[in-house]
Every structure is written in structure tokens, then in C-alpha cells.
Amino acid sequence: MDRIKVDIDGMNFYVVGSDDQEKIQKMAGELTQKIQETAKANYRLNQVQGLVLTALNLLNDLYQARENLDDLASENPENEKIQKSQEENRALKEEEQRLLEEKKGLQEKVQDLLQKKKDLEGEVRELKGYLDLAKRDLKSAQDQVALFDQKEKAYEDKIYQDQVTIVDLQKEVSLLKGSEEE
């Protein structure tokens, strides 16, 4: 069993089967073409509606082909070949249905991931807001610390000047006391 990657209408799928890759790729291309034709002819439909209508059209083609095969089978002595073709058609129908279900599941996953992305983007915006507030608070605190540092320096300078004044006054008092004793 081979695992073959195919692109159907812009979506990637892995097909597991014993058919050759060229055949699988060709079927994927034809399915994409049918989907696009249906979408073009019915532009008002959303993607899921377009896929459902494409599937219905393919089923209609399949039923018509079966009817034609049944008609030919009753006229044709090679009934065995016709029955084999009918079985292949049924297998293709089942594969198409499986692909459509897989596509629907992938679309749901994409929607879930888009919602998670949107939620995470909202959380990021909220966290950026908190970060901006924290930066403003930090800047304010730094400004206050700088202001306190300036005031502390001014007080230290004032204390130093006062100490110098006290020392000068003590010298004067000592001088005055010394001149009174004489």
C-alpha cells in the first residue's frame, strides 16, 4: 500500500491505496476541476455547499453510467467486464465519499485553529497592555527614585554645610571664650 499526497481544490490529502501515483493524481485533478466548475456555475454557494453539489453531480454521473452499463450489459455478451467496471465505479464513489468526509474534518480543524489563533492574539494584546502599564509604572518608580536621590544629595549637602557652620561657630565661641578670659 502506497501513501500518495494529492492536492484537491487547494487542500492536501494523503491517499493510501495500491493504485499508481499517476492515476491518483489524475483523479485528484479531475475532482478539483469538477469542484471548480460547480463553484463557477454556482457562485453564490459557500465552499461546503459547492462540495456537496459536486458530490451530488458526481453521484448523478455515476448512476447514469451504471444505467448505461446495465443497458449495455443486457445487450453485450461481455457482462463480466461490465460488472467489473461497475465495481470500480462503486469503489471510486466510496473513495470520493471518504475524501469529502476527510476534507470536512480538515475544514473543521482549520476553523478550530483559526479560532485558537484569534484567542491567542487577543491574549497577546492583553499581555502587551499589561506590559505597557508595567513599563509606565517602572518609569514612574525610576523617576521617583531619581527625585529622592536628588533630595538626599541636597540634604547631605545641607548637612555638610550645617556641620561646617557648626564647626566655624564652635571656633568663634572658643575664640570668644579665650578673649573673655584675658
PDB file of C-alpha atoms in Angstrom:
ATOM      1  CA  MET A   1       0.000   0.000   0.000  1.00  0.00           C
ATOM      2  CA  ASP A   2       1.367   3.368  -1.047  1.00  0.00           C
ATOM      3  CA  ARG A   3       0.722   6.697   0.630  1.00  0.00           C
ATOM      4  CA  ILE A   4       0.271   9.393  -2.016  1.00  0.00           C
ATOM      5  CA  LYS A   5      -0.053  13.115  -1.335  1.00  0.00           C
ATOM      6  CA  VAL A   6      -2.649  14.862  -3.538  1.00  0.00           C
ATOM      7  CA  ASP A   7      -3.990  18.393  -3.813  1.00  0.00           C
ATOM      8  CA  ILE A   8      -7.763  18.672  -4.173  1.00  0.00           C
ATOM      9  CA  ASP A   9      -9.130  22.179  -4.579  1.00  0.00           C
ATOM     10  CA  GLY A  10      -6.184  23.694  -2.698  1.00  0.00           C
ATOM     11  CA  MET A  11      -6.245  21.179   0.172  1.00  0.00           C
ATOM     12  CA  ASN A  12      -3.665  18.434   0.730  1.00  0.00           C
ATOM     13  CA  PHE A  13      -4.696  14.838   1.371  1.00  0.00           C
ATOM     14  CA  TYR A  14      -2.868  11.547   1.708  1.00  0.00           C
ATOM     15  CA  VAL A  15      -4.400   8.679  -0.229  1.00  0.00           C
ATOM     16  CA  VAL A  16      -3.489   5.149   0.773  1.00  0.00           C
ATOM     17  CA  GLY A  17      -4.006   2.555  -1.892  1.00  0.00           C
ATOM     18  CA  SER A  18      -2.451   0.198  -4.363  1.00  0.00           C
ATOM     19  CA  ASP A  19      -3.218   2.335  -7.437  1.00  0.00           C
ATOM     20  CA  ASP A  20      -0.288   4.042  -9.093  1.00  0.00           C
ATOM     21  CA  GLN A  21       0.508   7.637  -8.215  1.00  0.00           C
ATOM     22  CA  GLU A  22      -0.216   8.976 -11.693  1.00  0.00           C
ATOM     23  CA  LYS A  23      -3.760   7.592 -11.605  1.00  0.00           C
ATOM     24  CA  ILE A  24      -4.431   9.008  -8.131  1.00  0.00           C
ATOM     25  CA  GLN A  25      -3.040  12.430  -9.137  1.00  0.00           C
ATOM     26  CA  LYS A  26      -5.190  12.393 -12.292  1.00  0.00           C
ATOM     27  CA  MET A  27      -8.328  11.617 -10.266  1.00  0.00           C
ATOM     28  CA  ALA A  28      -7.474  14.382  -7.797  1.00  0.00           C
ATOM     29  CA  GLY A  29      -7.033  16.799 -10.692  1.00  0.00           C
ATOM     30  CA  GLU A  30     -10.349  15.803 -12.238  1.00  0.00           C
ATOM     31  CA  LEU A  31     -12.107  16.159  -8.883  1.00  0.00           C
ATOM     32  CA  THR A  32     -10.586  19.621  -8.421  1.00  0.00           C
ATOM     33  CA  GLN A  33     -11.786  20.553 -11.914  1.00  0.00           C
ATOM     34  CA  LYS A  34     -15.325  19.339 -11.128  1.00  0.00           C
ATOM     35  CA  ILE A  35     -15.338  21.275  -7.834  1.00  0.00           C
ATOM     36  CA  GLN A  36     -14.177  24.431  -9.588  1.00  0.00           C
ATOM     37  CA  GLU A  37     -16.735  24.039 -12.395  1.00  0.00           C
ATOM     38  CA  THR A  38     -19.517  23.642  -9.851  1.00  0.00           C
ATOM     39  CA  ALA A  39     -18.281  26.654  -7.871  1.00  0.00           C
ATOM     40  CA  LYS A  40     -18.059  28.755 -11.035  1.00  0.00           C
ATOM     41  CA  ALA A  41     -21.563  27.792 -12.163  1.00  0.00           C
ATOM     42  CA  ASN A  42     -22.985  28.351  -8.663  1.00  0.00           C
ATOM     43  CA  TYR A  43     -21.013  31.323  -7.355  1.00  0.00           C
ATOM     44  CA  ARG A  44     -23.452  32.041  -4.517  1.00  0.00           C
ATOM     45  CA  LEU A  45     -22.737  28.752  -2.769  1.00  0.00           C
ATOM     46  CA  ASN A  46     -20.201  28.579   0.042  1.00  0.00           C
ATOM     47  CA  GLN A  47     -17.386  26.042  -0.196  1.00  0.00           C
ATOM     48  CA  VAL A  48     -19.176  23.256   1.655  1.00  0.00           C
ATOM     49  CA  GLN A  49     -22.346  23.701  -0.403  1.00  0.00           C
ATOM     50  CA  GLY A  50     -20.242  23.640  -3.566  1.00  0.00           C
ATOM     51  CA  LEU A  51     -18.571  20.407  -2.461  1.00  0.00           C
ATOM     52  CA  VAL A  52     -21.903  18.799  -1.651  1.00  0.00           C
ATOM     53  CA  LEU A  53     -23.327  19.837  -5.028  1.00  0.00           C
ATOM     54  CA  THR A  54     -20.206  18.484  -6.761  1.00  0.00           C
ATOM     55  CA  ALA A  55     -20.648  15.184  -4.923  1.00  0.00           C
ATOM     56  CA  LEU A  56     -24.313  15.080  -5.960  1.00  0.00           C
ATOM     57  CA  ASN A  57     -23.351  15.770  -9.588  1.00  0.00           C
ATOM     58  CA  LEU A  58     -20.735  13.007  -9.471  1.00  0.00           C
ATOM     59  CA  LEU A  59     -23.284  10.606  -7.988  1.00  0.00           C
ATOM     60  CA  ASN A  60     -25.682  11.531 -10.768  1.00  0.00           C
ATOM     61  CA  ASP A  61     -22.934  10.815 -13.331  1.00  0.00           C
ATOM     62  CA  LEU A  62     -22.268   7.509 -11.582  1.00  0.00           C
ATOM     63  CA  TYR A  63     -25.934   6.495 -11.634  1.00  0.00           C
ATOM     64  CA  GLN A  64     -26.188   7.408 -15.313  1.00  0.00           C
ATOM     65  CA  ALA A  65     -23.049   5.407 -16.036  1.00  0.00           C
ATOM     66  CA  ARG A  66     -24.497   2.427 -14.163  1.00  0.00           C
ATOM     67  CA  GLU A  67     -27.718   2.667 -16.132  1.00  0.00           C
ATOM     68  CA  ASN A  68     -25.741   2.805 -19.351  1.00  0.00           C
ATOM     69  CA  LEU A  69     -23.669  -0.167 -18.233  1.00  0.00           C
ATOM     70  CA  ASP A  70     -26.787  -2.094 -17.312  1.00  0.00           C
ATOM     71  CA  ASP A  71     -28.248  -1.318 -20.728  1.00  0.00           C
ATOM     72  CA  LEU A  72     -25.034  -2.383 -22.425  1.00  0.00           C
ATOM     73  CA  ALA A  73     -24.776  -5.451 -20.223  1.00  0.00           C
ATOM     74  CA  SER A  74     -28.136  -6.689 -21.375  1.00  0.00           C
ATOM     75  CA  GLU A  75     -27.039  -6.189 -24.983  1.00  0.00           C
ATOM     76  CA  ASN A  76     -23.402  -7.107 -24.614  1.00  0.00           C
ATOM     77  CA  PRO A  77     -22.101 -10.637 -24.123  1.00  0.00           C
ATOM     78  CA  GLU A  78     -19.139  -9.278 -22.122  1.00  0.00           C
ATOM     79  CA  ASN A  79     -21.173  -8.854 -18.936  1.00  0.00           C
ATOM     80  CA  GLU A  80     -18.234  -9.770 -16.732  1.00  0.00           C
ATOM     81  CA  LYS A  81     -16.204  -6.762 -17.899  1.00  0.00           C
ATOM     82  CA  ILE A  82     -19.170  -4.507 -17.324  1.00  0.00           C
ATOM     83  CA  GLN A  83     -19.678  -5.798 -13.798  1.00  0.00           C
ATOM     84  CA  LYS A  84     -16.002  -5.188 -13.105  1.00  0.00           C
ATOM     85  CA  SER A  85     -16.384  -1.602 -14.330  1.00  0.00           C
ATOM     86  CA  GLN A  86     -19.418  -1.167 -12.097  1.00  0.00           C
ATOM     87  CA  GLU A  87     -17.437  -2.393  -9.111  1.00  0.00           C
ATOM     88  CA  GLU A  88     -14.630   0.050  -9.931  1.00  0.00           C
ATOM     89  CA  ASN A  89     -17.204   2.835 -10.138  1.00  0.00           C
ATOM     90  CA  ARG A  90     -18.583   1.885  -6.732  1.00  0.00           C
ATOM     91  CA  ALA A  91     -15.065   1.858  -5.299  1.00  0.00           C
ATOM     92  CA  LEU A  92     -14.448   5.319  -6.759  1.00  0.00           C
ATOM     93  CA  LYS A  93     -17.691   6.543  -5.239  1.00  0.00           C
ATOM     94  CA  GLU A  94     -16.639   5.237  -1.825  1.00  0.00           C
ATOM     95  CA  GLU A  95     -13.222   6.859  -2.192  1.00  0.00           C
ATOM     96  CA  GLU A  96     -14.844  10.144  -3.166  1.00  0.00           C
ATOM     97  CA  GLN A  97     -17.114   9.990  -0.140  1.00  0.00           C
ATOM     98  CA  ARG A  98     -14.144   9.250   2.106  1.00  0.00           C
ATOM     99  CA  LEU A  99     -12.252  12.201   0.636  1.00  0.00           C
ATOM    100  CA  LEU A 100     -15.208  14.514   1.153  1.00  0.00           C
ATOM    101  CA  GLU A 101     -15.521  13.434   4.783  1.00  0.00           C
ATOM    102  CA  GLU A 102     -11.780  13.881   5.284  1.00  0.00           C
ATOM    103  CA  LYS A 103     -11.991  17.336   3.715  1.00  0.00           C
ATOM    104  CA  LYS A 104     -14.853  18.273   6.043  1.00  0.00           C
ATOM    105  CA  GLY A 105     -12.839  17.121   9.045  1.00  0.00           C
ATOM    106  CA  LEU A 106      -9.849  19.142   7.906  1.00  0.00           C
ATOM    107  CA  GLN A 107     -12.015  22.215   7.409  1.00  0.00           C
ATOM    108  CA  GLU A 108     -13.308  21.871  10.967  1.00  0.00           C
ATOM    109  CA  LYS A 109      -9.730  21.586  12.253  1.00  0.00           C
ATOM    110  CA  VAL A 110      -8.768  24.696  10.300  1.00  0.00           C
ATOM    111  CA  GLN A 111     -11.694  26.594  11.826  1.00  0.00           C
ATOM    112  CA  ASP A 112     -10.687  25.436  15.317  1.00  0.00           C
ATOM    113  CA  LEU A 113      -7.083  26.516  14.721  1.00  0.00           C
ATOM    114  CA  LEU A 114      -8.196  29.896  13.375  1.00  0.00           C
ATOM    115  CA  GLN A 115     -10.310  30.436  16.500  1.00  0.00           C
ATOM    116  CA  LYS A 116      -7.391  29.443  18.738  1.00  0.00           C
ATOM    117  CA  LYS A 117      -5.155  31.850  16.822  1.00  0.00           C
ATOM    118  CA  LYS A 118      -7.704  34.632  17.306  1.00  0.00           C
ATOM    119  CA  ASP A 119      -7.937  33.853  21.032  1.00  0.00           C
ATOM    120  CA  LEU A 120      -4.141  33.830  21.399  1.00  0.00           C
ATOM    121  CA  GLU A 121      -3.846  37.109  19.521  1.00  0.00           C
ATOM    122  CA  GLY A 122      -6.329  38.611  21.995  1.00  0.00           C
ATOM    123  CA  GLU A 123      -4.287  37.300  24.910  1.00  0.00           C
ATOM    124  CA  VAL A 124      -1.113  38.742  23.370  1.00  0.00           C
ATOM    125  CA  ARG A 125      -2.780  42.157  23.006  1.00  0.00           C
ATOM    126  CA  GLU A 126      -3.926  41.989  26.633  1.00  0.00           C
ATOM    127  CA  LEU A 127      -0.455  40.994  27.840  1.00  0.00           C
ATOM    128  CA  LYS A 128       1.106  43.797  25.799  1.00  0.00           C
ATOM    129  CA  GLY A 129      -1.275  46.199  27.542  1.00  0.00           C
ATOM    130  CA  TYR A 130      -0.163  44.882  30.930  1.00  0.00           C
ATOM    131  CA  LEU A 131       3.460  45.157  29.847  1.00  0.00           C
ATOM    132  CA  ASP A 132       2.945  48.767  28.764  1.00  0.00           C
ATOM    133  CA  LEU A 133       1.362  49.544  32.154  1.00  0.00           C
ATOM    134  CA  ALA A 134       4.231  47.856  33.945  1.00  0.00           C
ATOM    135  CA  LYS A 135       6.750  49.847  31.880  1.00  0.00           C
ATOM    136  CA  ARG A 136       4.966  53.089  32.774  1.00  0.00           C
ATOM    137  CA  ASP A 137       4.897  52.102  36.447  1.00  0.00           C
ATOM    138  CA  LEU A 138       8.603  51.220  36.287  1.00  0.00           C
ATOM    139  CA  LYS A 139       9.429  54.550  34.630  1.00  0.00           C
ATOM    140  CA  SER A 140       7.401  56.395  37.275  1.00  0.00           C
ATOM    141  CA  ALA A 141       9.191  54.499  40.053  1.00  0.00           C
ATOM    142  CA  GLN A 142      12.571  55.232  38.461  1.00  0.00           C
ATOM    143  CA  ASP A 143      11.675  58.924  38.230  1.00  0.00           C
ATOM    144  CA  GLN A 144      10.668  58.926  41.921  1.00  0.00           C
ATOM    145  CA  VAL A 145      13.910  57.194  42.897  1.00  0.00           C
ATOM    146  CA  ALA A 146      15.872  59.788  40.915  1.00  0.00           C
ATOM    147  CA  LEU A 147      13.927  62.574  42.651  1.00  0.00           C
ATOM    148  CA  PHE A 148      14.596  61.013  46.083  1.00  0.00           C
ATOM    149  CA  ASP A 149      18.283  60.663  45.163  1.00  0.00           C
ATOM    150  CA  GLN A 150      18.382  64.370  44.288  1.00  0.00           C
ATOM    151  CA  LYS A 151      16.660  65.296  47.548  1.00  0.00           C
ATOM    152  CA  GLU A 152      19.001  63.016  49.508  1.00  0.00           C
ATOM    153  CA  LYS A 153      22.016  64.657  47.845  1.00  0.00           C
ATOM    154  CA  ALA A 154      20.584  68.118  48.642  1.00  0.00           C
ATOM    155  CA  TYR A 155      20.028  67.100  52.290  1.00  0.00           C
ATOM    156  CA  GLU A 156      23.544  65.648  52.522  1.00  0.00           C
ATOM    157  CA  ASP A 157      24.939  68.887  51.082  1.00  0.00           C
ATOM    158  CA  LYS A 158      22.827  70.920  53.565  1.00  0.00           C
ATOM    159  CA  ILE A 159      24.003  68.726  56.479  1.00  0.00           C
ATOM    160  CA  TYR A 160      27.611  69.171  55.382  1.00  0.00           C
ATOM    161  CA  GLN A 161      27.164  72.946  55.152  1.00  0.00           C
ATOM    162  CA  ASP A 162      25.464  72.951  58.574  1.00  0.00           C
ATOM    163  CA  GLN A 163      28.352  70.922  60.040  1.00  0.00           C
ATOM    164  CA  VAL A 164      30.858  73.365  58.571  1.00  0.00           C
ATOM    165  CA  THR A 165      28.839  76.219  60.049  1.00  0.00           C
ATOM    166  CA  ILE A 166      28.732  74.474  63.453  1.00  0.00           C
ATOM    167  CA  VAL A 167      32.499  73.932  63.389  1.00  0.00           C
ATOM    168  CA  ASP A 168      33.033  77.596  62.436  1.00  0.00           C
ATOM    169  CA  LEU A 169      30.662  78.698  65.225  1.00  0.00           C
ATOM    170  CA  GLN A 170      32.462  76.462  67.748  1.00  0.00           C
ATOM    171  CA  LYS A 171      35.749  78.056  66.735  1.00  0.00           C
ATOM    172  CA  GLU A 172      34.250  81.512  67.181  1.00  0.00           C
ATOM    173  CA  VAL A 173      32.822  80.520  70.563  1.00  0.00           C
ATOM    174  CA  SER A 174      36.226  79.182  71.592  1.00  0.00           C
ATOM    175  CA  LEU A 175      37.894  82.388  70.427  1.00  0.00           C
ATOM    176  CA  LEU A 176      35.320  84.486  72.243  1.00  0.00           C
ATOM    177  CA  LYS A 177      35.781  82.462  75.421  1.00  0.00           C
ATOM    178  CA  GLY A 178      39.527  82.811  75.124  1.00  0.00           C
ATOM    179  CA  SER A 179      39.351  86.605  74.709  1.00  0.00           C
ATOM    180  CA  GLU A 180      36.992  86.926  77.701  1.00  0.00           C
ATOM    181  CA  GLU A 181      39.493  85.170  79.935  1.00  0.00           C
ATOM    182  CA  GLU A 182      42.175  87.599  79.103  1.00  0.00           C
TER     183      GLU A 182
END
